[in-house]
Amino acid sequence: MGPFEDAKPWSMKGIVGVRRFIDKVWKLSASQQASKPAQAAVPALASVNKRTHALVKKISEDILAFKFNTSIAAYMEYVNAATADAEKFSLADFEVFVKLLSPFAPHIAEELWELMGHRESISKEPWPTFDPKMIVEDRVQLVVQINGKVRDQIMVAIDINQAEATRVAVASEKVQKWLDGKQPKKIIYVKGKLLSIVV
């Protein structure tokens, strides 16, 4: 729907996408409850995954800034990720998600909350909090260059040193192809960003 302060023409077409999203949330709820036993209480937030912590931060900040359009985009990205990789998302994750969804879709959130076995209204639940440590990225994408040209991009620990980064890079099939058995003459390393090998 765009930024809160912008004028927006009403369009029925926009409702179709939102309806598809709500349907997806409903299906995700069914799969979560079928694969995980119901819990009497919501587990500690420490038991939910990194992406859920990031969503709590995003939605909390967006609501305060009236950035409702970016909140909706964040919900959709989260549901897509949870649908694609369900094993990484617990029932605890979904319960936190439903709490976050409740200001935007109160009726379906209340229904889902009850289906998860909760007797008290979701409106009486405290707003979720996030652990800042859980949303710090611990891995980065490192660009690997051979003779000045990008030949690969590898995921490495954010604090990886030059020796370890070089070891990981030269183990890559793409990099090995361009090294062609030659030993590096010079290595330039920009921590967490670039590894440039000259042969």
PDB file of N, CA and C in Angstrom, residues 49-87:
ATOM      1  N   ASN A  49      14.152 -19.179  16.070  1.00  0.00           N
ATOM      2  CA  ASN A  49      15.329 -19.012  15.219  1.00  0.00           C
ATOM      3  C   ASN A  49      15.668 -17.550  14.927  1.00  0.00           C
ATOM      4  N   LYS A  50      16.823 -17.396  14.320  1.00  0.00           N
ATOM      5  CA  LYS A  50      17.394 -16.075  14.046  1.00  0.00           C
ATOM      6  C   LYS A  50      16.448 -15.196  13.227  1.00  0.00           C
ATOM      7  N   ARG A  51      15.804 -15.813  12.257  1.00  0.00           N
ATOM      8  CA  ARG A  51      14.926 -15.047  11.371  1.00  0.00           C
ATOM      9  C   ARG A  51      13.730 -14.488  12.142  1.00  0.00           C
ATOM     10  N   THR A  52      13.272 -15.223  13.145  1.00  0.00           N
ATOM     11  CA  THR A  52      12.142 -14.757  13.946  1.00  0.00           C
ATOM     12  C   THR A  52      12.545 -13.557  14.795  1.00  0.00           C
ATOM     13  N   HIS A  53      13.728 -13.611  15.382  1.00  0.00           N
ATOM     14  CA  HIS A  53      14.232 -12.460  16.147  1.00  0.00           C
ATOM     15  C   HIS A  53      14.308 -11.224  15.252  1.00  0.00           C
ATOM     16  N   ALA A  54      14.812 -11.414  14.034  1.00  0.00           N
ATOM     17  CA  ALA A  54      14.932 -10.297  13.087  1.00  0.00           C
ATOM     18  C   ALA A  54      13.558  -9.730  12.731  1.00  0.00           C
ATOM     19  N   LEU A  55      12.555 -10.610  12.613  1.00  0.00           N
ATOM     20  CA  LEU A  55      11.202 -10.152  12.286  1.00  0.00           C
ATOM     21  C   LEU A  55      10.617  -9.336  13.436  1.00  0.00           C
ATOM     22  N   VAL A  56      10.850  -9.774  14.670  1.00  0.00           N
ATOM     23  CA  VAL A  56      10.361  -9.024  15.837  1.00  0.00           C
ATOM     24  C   VAL A  56      10.927  -7.604  15.808  1.00  0.00           C
ATOM     25  N   LYS A  57      12.218  -7.492  15.560  1.00  0.00           N
ATOM     26  CA  LYS A  57      12.867  -6.178  15.495  1.00  0.00           C
ATOM     27  C   LYS A  57      12.268  -5.331  14.369  1.00  0.00           C
ATOM     28  N   LYS A  58      12.138  -5.923  13.197  1.00  0.00           N
ATOM     29  CA  LYS A  58      11.638  -5.210  12.021  1.00  0.00           C
ATOM     30  C   LYS A  58      10.221  -4.688  12.232  1.00  0.00           C
ATOM     31  N   ILE A  59       9.316  -5.568  12.667  1.00  0.00           N
ATOM     32  CA  ILE A  59       7.914  -5.171  12.831  1.00  0.00           C
ATOM     33  C   ILE A  59       7.773  -4.139  13.941  1.00  0.00           C
ATOM     34  N   SER A  60       8.487  -4.330  15.040  1.00  0.00           N
ATOM     35  CA  SER A  60       8.418  -3.388  16.166  1.00  0.00           C
ATOM     36  C   SER A  60       8.850  -1.994  15.730  1.00  0.00           C
ATOM     37  N   GLU A  61       9.936  -1.915  14.983  1.00  0.00           N
ATOM     38  CA  GLU A  61      10.439  -0.617  14.512  1.00  0.00           C
ATOM     39  C   GLU A  61       9.519  -0.012  13.452  1.00  0.00           C
ATOM     40  N   ASP A  62       9.001  -0.853  12.566  1.00  0.00           N
ATOM     41  CA  ASP A  62       8.116  -0.357  11.503  1.00  0.00           C
ATOM     42  C   ASP A  62       6.823   0.227  12.059  1.00  0.00           C
ATOM     43  N   ILE A  63       6.262  -0.414  13.067  1.00  0.00           N
ATOM     44  CA  ILE A  63       5.009   0.080  13.650  1.00  0.00           C
ATOM     45  C   ILE A  63       5.227   1.463  14.267  1.00  0.00           C
ATOM     46  N   LEU A  64       6.319   1.621  14.987  1.00  0.00           N
ATOM     47  CA  LEU A  64       6.615   2.916  15.609  1.00  0.00           C
ATOM     48  C   LEU A  64       6.839   4.011  14.567  1.00  0.00           C
ATOM     49  N   ALA A  65       7.355   3.614  13.405  1.00  0.00           N
ATOM     50  CA  ALA A  65       7.640   4.583  12.336  1.00  0.00           C
ATOM     51  C   ALA A  65       6.508   4.683  11.315  1.00  0.00           C
ATOM     52  N   PHE A  66       5.385   3.981  11.562  1.00  0.00           N
ATOM     53  CA  PHE A  66       4.241   3.963  10.641  1.00  0.00           C
ATOM     54  C   PHE A  66       4.618   3.426   9.261  1.00  0.00           C
ATOM     55  N   LYS A  67       5.581   2.519   9.213  1.00  0.00           N
ATOM     56  CA  LYS A  67       5.993   1.914   7.935  1.00  0.00           C
ATOM     57  C   LYS A  67       5.272   0.576   7.752  1.00  0.00           C
ATOM     58  N   PHE A  68       3.967   0.648   7.637  1.00  0.00           N
ATOM     59  CA  PHE A  68       3.159  -0.570   7.589  1.00  0.00           C
ATOM     60  C   PHE A  68       3.381  -1.369   6.308  1.00  0.00           C
ATOM     61  N   ASN A  69       3.695  -0.681   5.225  1.00  0.00           N
ATOM     62  CA  ASN A  69       3.918  -1.386   3.958  1.00  0.00           C
ATOM     63  C   ASN A  69       5.152  -2.282   4.029  1.00  0.00           C
ATOM     64  N   THR A  70       6.200  -1.820   4.703  1.00  0.00           N
ATOM     65  CA  THR A  70       7.401  -2.657   4.804  1.00  0.00           C
ATOM     66  C   THR A  70       7.201  -3.782   5.814  1.00  0.00           C
ATOM     67  N   SER A  71       6.310  -3.568   6.783  1.00  0.00           N
ATOM     68  CA  SER A  71       5.955  -4.653   7.707  1.00  0.00           C
ATOM     69  C   SER A  71       5.297  -5.795   6.947  1.00  0.00           C
ATOM     70  N   ILE A  72       4.354  -5.451   6.086  1.00  0.00           N
ATOM     71  CA  ILE A  72       3.640  -6.471   5.313  1.00  0.00           C
ATOM     72  C   ILE A  72       4.609  -7.231   4.409  1.00  0.00           C
ATOM     73  N   ALA A  73       5.536  -6.515   3.803  1.00  0.00           N
ATOM     74  CA  ALA A  73       6.549  -7.174   2.963  1.00  0.00           C
ATOM     75  C   ALA A  73       7.396  -8.128   3.800  1.00  0.00           C
ATOM     76  N   ALA A  74       7.723  -7.721   5.031  1.00  0.00           N
ATOM     77  CA  ALA A  74       8.526  -8.572   5.922  1.00  0.00           C
ATOM     78  C   ALA A  74       7.755  -9.825   6.324  1.00  0.00           C
ATOM     79  N   TYR A  75       6.444  -9.681   6.595  1.00  0.00           N
ATOM     80  CA  TYR A  75       5.608 -10.853   6.902  1.00  0.00           C
ATOM     81  C   TYR A  75       5.643 -11.847   5.743  1.00  0.00           C
ATOM     82  N   MET A  76       5.482 -11.327   4.545  1.00  0.00           N
ATOM     83  CA  MET A  76       5.428 -12.194   3.360  1.00  0.00           C
ATOM     84  C   MET A  76       6.746 -12.926   3.142  1.00  0.00           C
ATOM     85  N   GLU A  77       7.854 -12.226   3.314  1.00  0.00           N
ATOM     86  CA  GLU A  77       9.168 -12.863   3.170  1.00  0.00           C
ATOM     87  C   GLU A  77       9.350 -13.964   4.212  1.00  0.00           C
ATOM     88  N   TYR A  78       8.913 -13.680   5.427  1.00  0.00           N
ATOM     89  CA  TYR A  78       9.047 -14.650   6.516  1.00  0.00           C
ATOM     90  C   TYR A  78       8.232 -15.914   6.233  1.00  0.00           C
ATOM     91  N   VAL A  79       6.994 -15.723   5.815  1.00  0.00           N
ATOM     92  CA  VAL A  79       6.121 -16.873   5.530  1.00  0.00           C
ATOM     93  C   VAL A  79       6.667 -17.688   4.367  1.00  0.00           C
ATOM     94  N   ASN A  80       7.195 -17.027   3.355  1.00  0.00           N
ATOM     95  CA  ASN A  80       7.808 -17.749   2.231  1.00  0.00           C
ATOM     96  C   ASN A  80       8.981 -18.592   2.706  1.00  0.00           C
ATOM     97  N   ALA A  81       9.811 -18.023   3.584  1.00  0.00           N
ATOM     98  CA  ALA A  81      10.968 -18.756   4.109  1.00  0.00           C
ATOM     99  C   ALA A  81      10.521 -19.929   4.972  1.00  0.00           C
ATOM    100  N   ALA A  82       9.508 -19.702   5.804  1.00  0.00           N
ATOM    101  CA  ALA A  82       9.010 -20.761   6.683  1.00  0.00           C
ATOM    102  C   ALA A  82       8.343 -21.883   5.897  1.00  0.00           C
ATOM    103  N   THR A  83       7.696 -21.539   4.805  1.00  0.00           N
ATOM    104  CA  THR A  83       7.048 -22.541   3.961  1.00  0.00           C
ATOM    105  C   THR A  83       8.082 -23.367   3.209  1.00  0.00           C
ATOM    106  N   ALA A  84       9.131 -22.706   2.749  1.00  0.00           N
ATOM    107  CA  ALA A  84      10.164 -23.390   1.959  1.00  0.00           C
ATOM    108  C   ALA A  84      11.077 -24.266   2.807  1.00  0.00           C
ATOM    109  N   ASP A  85      11.271 -23.889   4.068  1.00  0.00           N
ATOM    110  CA  ASP A  85      12.216 -24.613   4.922  1.00  0.00           C
ATOM    111  C   ASP A  85      11.596 -24.828   6.295  1.00  0.00           C
ATOM    112  N   ALA A  86      10.496 -25.560   6.320  1.00  0.00           N
ATOM    113  CA  ALA A  86       9.692 -25.720   7.530  1.00  0.00           C
ATOM    114  C   ALA A  86      10.445 -26.318   8.713  1.00  0.00           C
ATOM    115  N   GLU A  87      11.437 -27.166   8.447  1.00  0.00           N
ATOM    116  CA  GLU A  87      12.166 -27.827   9.528  1.00  0.00           C
ATOM    117  C   GLU A  87      12.911 -26.841  10.423  1.00  0.00           C
TER     118      GLU A  87
END
